[in-house]
Amino acid sequence: MTEPQDSPRRPFDIKEALARVEAAVRPYPRAALFELAESGYRSPFQVAVACIISTRTLDEVTLTVARRLFAWAATPAQVVGLSPTEVEALIKGCAFATTKAGQIRTLAERALFELGGDLPCDEQALRSLPGIGPKCASLVLGIACGQPRVAVDTHVHRVVRRWGYVSARTPEETMRALEARVPIRYWLDLNRLLVPFGKHICRPGIARCSICPLTDMCARVGVTSGA
Ligand code: SF4
């Protein structure tokens, strides 16, 4: 990783940065899970299922696949009414559809028969479910349960490291670093805003620094070329 070529001109201000990012990503599609929540798919089960579908899958595909599944079966009881093969056919197009179909079916069975009809707003219980790691658990708790949570995917991890705001090596370390540094009221915004920002502006590979509103704050850690 290279050091920044120029020193940032002003101290990094997370409140100001997120306000600028919010304006910058307005023309772009929202992150898939937030878009689905806007459409009404915001129960713990639905957010968990959408998050499983989204793993290693483009947001555009996640939206199409999740909407197709939810049109047929949007509740644990409805998913249990489908065979694993039928769930797989409905989520065809996302990565690892066979594995994910099994995970989704298991989530539905656990929710329906063990957990009172939906998934609980409880991190430990969520993390015990197949396909639910730290990021998906945080998104369920944040979007569906209204709890302040930091959810770190590859975009969030890359962007905050380029800013020079955290220097953690893994998404889990970045999550802890952000929890320690970012005011709690912005925790869920980090994922909501930095996923589209990372997809369209601070992209993997060549960052689009020439159109970025954060050039006066960003340390551009590891950025060797920008568009
Ligand atoms: S696009 Fe460039 S200036 Fe903007 S956040 Fe990314 S690295 Fe920093």
XYZ file of N, CA, C and O in Angstrom, residues 106-185:
320
model
N -33.776 -23.221 5.717
C -33.495 -23.462 7.145
C -33.909 -22.257 7.986
O -34.494 -22.411 9.066
N -33.612 -21.059 7.503
C -34.037 -19.847 8.229
C -35.544 -19.847 8.433
O -36.049 -19.528 9.514
N -36.264 -20.190 7.363
C -37.732 -20.186 7.434
C -38.219 -21.213 8.454
O -39.119 -20.922 9.259
N -37.640 -22.402 8.421
C -38.065 -23.447 9.361
C -37.773 -23.032 10.800
O -38.607 -23.194 11.693
N -36.570 -22.501 11.038
C -36.201 -22.083 12.400
C -37.128 -20.959 12.874
O -37.586 -20.953 14.025
N -37.381 -19.989 11.981
C -38.250 -18.864 12.353
C -39.650 -19.362 12.692
O -40.244 -18.955 13.695
N -40.162 -20.259 11.850
C -41.551 -20.701 11.997
C -41.738 -21.638 13.187
O -42.688 -21.486 13.959
N -40.817 -22.588 13.348
C -41.053 -23.649 14.337
C -40.333 -23.442 15.673
O -40.674 -24.066 16.661
N -39.288 -22.576 15.690
C -38.519 -22.427 16.931
C -38.521 -20.999 17.470
O -38.273 -20.789 18.656
N -38.731 -20.014 16.595
C -38.447 -18.641 17.007
C -39.685 -17.745 17.015
O -39.559 -16.521 17.026
N -40.846 -18.330 16.969
C -42.060 -17.534 17.138
C -42.595 -16.892 15.881
O -43.396 -15.959 15.966
N -42.155 -17.340 14.719
C -42.760 -16.852 13.477
C -41.884 -15.920 12.666
O -42.122 -15.714 11.474
N -40.883 -15.309 13.282
C -39.925 -14.476 12.518
C -38.569 -14.599 13.205
O -38.461 -15.213 14.276
N -37.546 -14.023 12.617
C -36.239 -14.065 13.255
C -36.195 -13.025 14.369
O -36.826 -11.968 14.272
N -35.453 -13.287 15.435
C -35.430 -12.352 16.568
C -34.434 -11.212 16.336
O -33.471 -11.357 15.583
N -34.670 -10.108 17.018
C -33.730 -8.982 16.983
C -32.646 -9.238 18.026
O -32.508 -8.478 19.012
N -31.898 -10.279 17.831
C -30.892 -10.706 18.805
C -29.660 -11.188 18.044
O -29.745 -12.136 17.250
N -28.543 -10.523 18.271
C -27.346 -10.795 17.462
C -26.889 -12.243 17.592
O -26.563 -12.897 16.602
N -26.854 -12.728 18.822
C -26.361 -14.091 19.023
C -27.245 -15.110 18.304
O -26.753 -16.037 17.656
N -28.544 -14.934 18.408
C -29.465 -15.856 17.730
C -29.311 -15.758 16.220
O -29.298 -16.772 15.516
N -29.166 -14.542 15.716
C -29.011 -14.376 14.266
C -27.720 -15.024 13.778
O -27.695 -15.705 12.751
N -26.627 -14.819 14.520
C -25.328 -15.352 14.099
C -25.302 -16.874 14.157
O -24.421 -17.509 13.568
N -26.252 -17.490 14.853
C -26.283 -18.958 14.912
C -26.959 -19.548 13.674
O -26.983 -20.762 13.499
N -27.509 -18.694 12.821
C -28.249 -19.181 11.657
C -27.329 -19.332 10.451
O -26.380 -18.552 10.291
N -27.605 -20.289 9.579
C -26.731 -20.494 8.421
C -26.782 -19.302 7.463
O -27.851 -18.759 7.200
N -25.614 -18.880 6.993
C -25.546 -17.775 6.031
C -25.543 -16.401 6.670
O -25.427 -15.384 5.975
N -25.698 -16.323 7.981
C -25.761 -15.018 8.662
C -24.446 -14.753 9.400
O -24.208 -15.291 10.480
N -23.601 -13.918 8.803
C -22.354 -13.501 9.426
C -22.514 -12.135 10.064
O -23.635 -11.625 10.193
N -21.399 -11.507 10.436
C -21.492 -10.203 11.119
C -22.199 -9.130 10.293
O -22.999 -8.359 10.822
N -21.931 -9.094 8.980
C -22.538 -8.044 8.154
C -24.048 -8.238 8.070
O -24.818 -7.287 8.291
N -24.499 -9.450 7.777
C -25.947 -9.685 7.645
C -26.651 -9.489 8.990
O -27.751 -8.925 9.038
N -26.037 -9.932 10.069
C -26.653 -9.730 11.384
C -26.815 -8.230 11.657
O -27.874 -7.782 12.126
N -25.774 -7.456 11.346
C -25.857 -6.004 11.583
C -26.937 -5.365 10.720
O -27.654 -4.456 11.171
N -27.072 -5.827 9.477
C -28.093 -5.237 8.601
C -29.501 -5.606 9.072
O -30.410 -4.774 9.023
N -29.685 -6.833 9.535
C -31.002 -7.209 10.085
C -31.317 -6.339 11.296
O -32.406 -5.754 11.407
N -30.349 -6.221 12.205
C -30.585 -5.457 13.430
C -30.771 -3.972 13.121
O -31.581 -3.295 13.760
N -30.038 -3.486 12.140
C -30.132 -2.070 11.784
C -31.399 -1.740 11.020
O -32.157 -0.840 11.396
N -31.655 -2.475 9.933
C -32.780 -2.135 9.046
C -34.105 -2.621 9.630
O -35.095 -1.898 9.657
N -34.143 -3.877 10.074
C -35.418 -4.461 10.497
C -35.758 -4.140 11.947
O -36.927 -3.989 12.293
N -34.730 -4.049 12.790
C -34.979 -3.917 14.234
C -34.757 -2.494 14.746
O -35.024 -2.216 15.918
N -34.226 -1.617 13.884
C -34.021 -0.226 14.291
C -32.924 -0.036 15.308
O -32.896 0.956 16.035
N -32.005 -0.987 15.390
C -30.876 -0.851 16.323
C -29.702 -0.184 15.597
O -29.461 -0.476 14.436
N -28.969 0.687 16.290
C -27.789 1.270 15.639
C -26.720 0.205 15.435
O -26.301 -0.435 16.399
N -26.325 -0.004 14.188
C -25.342 -1.039 13.858
C -24.431 -0.560 12.744
O -24.865 0.183 11.865
N -23.187 -0.985 12.793
C -22.252 -0.736 11.697
C -22.150 -2.027 10.893
O -21.776 -3.067 11.431
N -22.510 -1.970 9.614
C -22.418 -3.148 8.747
C -21.323 -2.880 7.709
O -21.422 -1.923 6.939
N -20.308 -3.710 7.716
C -19.140 -3.463 6.856
C -19.057 -4.522 5.768
O -18.916 -5.709 6.061
N -19.181 -4.106 4.524
C -18.922 -4.999 3.400
C -17.629 -4.536 2.719
O -16.907 -3.687 3.250
N -17.329 -5.080 1.549
C -16.053 -4.723 0.907
C -15.993 -3.242 0.560
O -14.921 -2.634 0.615
N -17.138 -2.642 0.178
C -17.124 -1.217 -0.183
C -16.824 -0.348 1.047
O -15.973 0.540 1.004
N -17.546 -0.601 2.128
C -17.326 0.197 3.344
C -15.875 0.039 3.816
O -15.191 1.029 4.133
N -15.408 -1.184 3.819
C -14.034 -1.477 4.265
C -13.017 -0.703 3.419
O -12.107 -0.061 3.948
N -13.178 -0.758 2.102
C -12.213 -0.085 1.214
C -12.266 1.440 1.357
O -11.243 2.108 1.474
N -13.487 1.991 1.371
C -13.639 3.452 1.358
C -13.049 4.083 2.624
O -12.270 5.049 2.544
N -13.383 3.545 3.794
C -12.913 4.203 5.026
C -11.394 4.044 5.197
O -10.751 4.888 5.828
N -10.844 2.981 4.596
C -9.376 2.846 4.619
C -8.735 3.861 3.678
O -7.707 4.454 3.996
N -9.323 4.068 2.500
C -8.773 5.076 1.585
C -8.842 6.467 2.214
O -7.935 7.278 2.023
N -9.912 6.733 2.916
C -10.010 8.030 3.597
C -8.841 8.236 4.570
O -8.521 9.363 4.916
N -8.269 7.115 5.044
C -7.297 7.214 6.133
C -7.990 7.296 7.483
O -7.368 7.615 8.497
N -9.294 6.967 7.490
C -10.095 7.103 8.717
C -9.887 5.921 9.638
O -9.893 6.060 10.858
N -9.737 4.718 9.064
C -9.342 3.534 9.831
C -8.279 2.804 9.018
O -8.183 2.976 7.802
N -7.497 1.981 9.705
C -6.445 1.238 8.988
C -6.535 -0.254 9.299
O -5.542 -0.962 9.232
N -7.721 -0.723 9.646
C -7.905 -2.134 10.000
C -7.709 -3.023 8.778
O -7.933 -2.599 7.645
N -7.322 -4.270 9.046
C -7.018 -5.171 7.936
C -8.217 -5.969 7.460
O -8.265 -6.404 6.324
N -9.177 -6.210 8.329
C -10.328 -7.040 7.946
C -11.625 -6.260 8.148
O -11.673 -5.315 8.945
N -12.693 -6.674 7.448
C -13.982 -6.002 7.657
C -14.432 -6.030 9.120
O -14.988 -5.042 9.608
N -14.162 -7.120 9.824
C -14.583 -7.174 11.240
C -13.813 -6.170 12.091
O -14.376 -5.530 12.982
N -12.504 -6.037 11.813
C -11.720 -5.029 12.545
C -12.205 -3.626 12.184
O -12.272 -2.736 13.041
N -12.523 -3.427 10.911
C -13.039 -2.115 10.491
C -14.349 -1.809 11.197
O -14.581 -0.670 11.638
N -15.200 -2.826 11.331
C -16.471 -2.613 12.037
C -16.206 -2.124 13.465
O -16.810 -1.141 13.918
N -15.292 -2.781 14.151
C -15.002 -2.382 15.532
C -14.392 -0.978 15.581
O -14.703 -0.172 16.464
N -13.499 -0.679 14.620
C -12.868 0.637 14.594
C -13.907 1.735 14.344
O -13.866 2.807 14.964
N -14.850 1.459 13.443
C -15.888 2.451 13.161
C -16.825 2.624 14.361
O -17.230 3.746 14.682
N -17.144 1.526 15.028
C -17.996 1.630 16.224
C -17.323 2.487 17.295
O -17.993 3.199 18.040
N -16.006 2.423 17.344
C -15.288 3.188 18.367
C -15.187 4.666 18.002
O -15.036 5.511 18.887
N -15.295 4.982 16.721
C -14.980 6.346 16.303
C -16.165 7.156 15.784
O -16.198 8.384 15.927
N -17.127 6.471 15.162
C -18.233 7.192 14.523
C -19.380 7.371 15.523
O -19.770 6.412 16.200
N -19.935 8.583 15.621
C -21.095 8.776 16.501
C -22.209 7.791 16.138
O -22.457 7.526 14.959
N -22.883 7.282 17.144
C -23.836 6.185 16.970
C -24.954 6.521 15.976
O -25.449 5.652 15.271
N -25.323 7.797 15.893
C -26.447 8.134 15.007
C -26.109 7.941 13.530
O -26.993 7.927 12.672
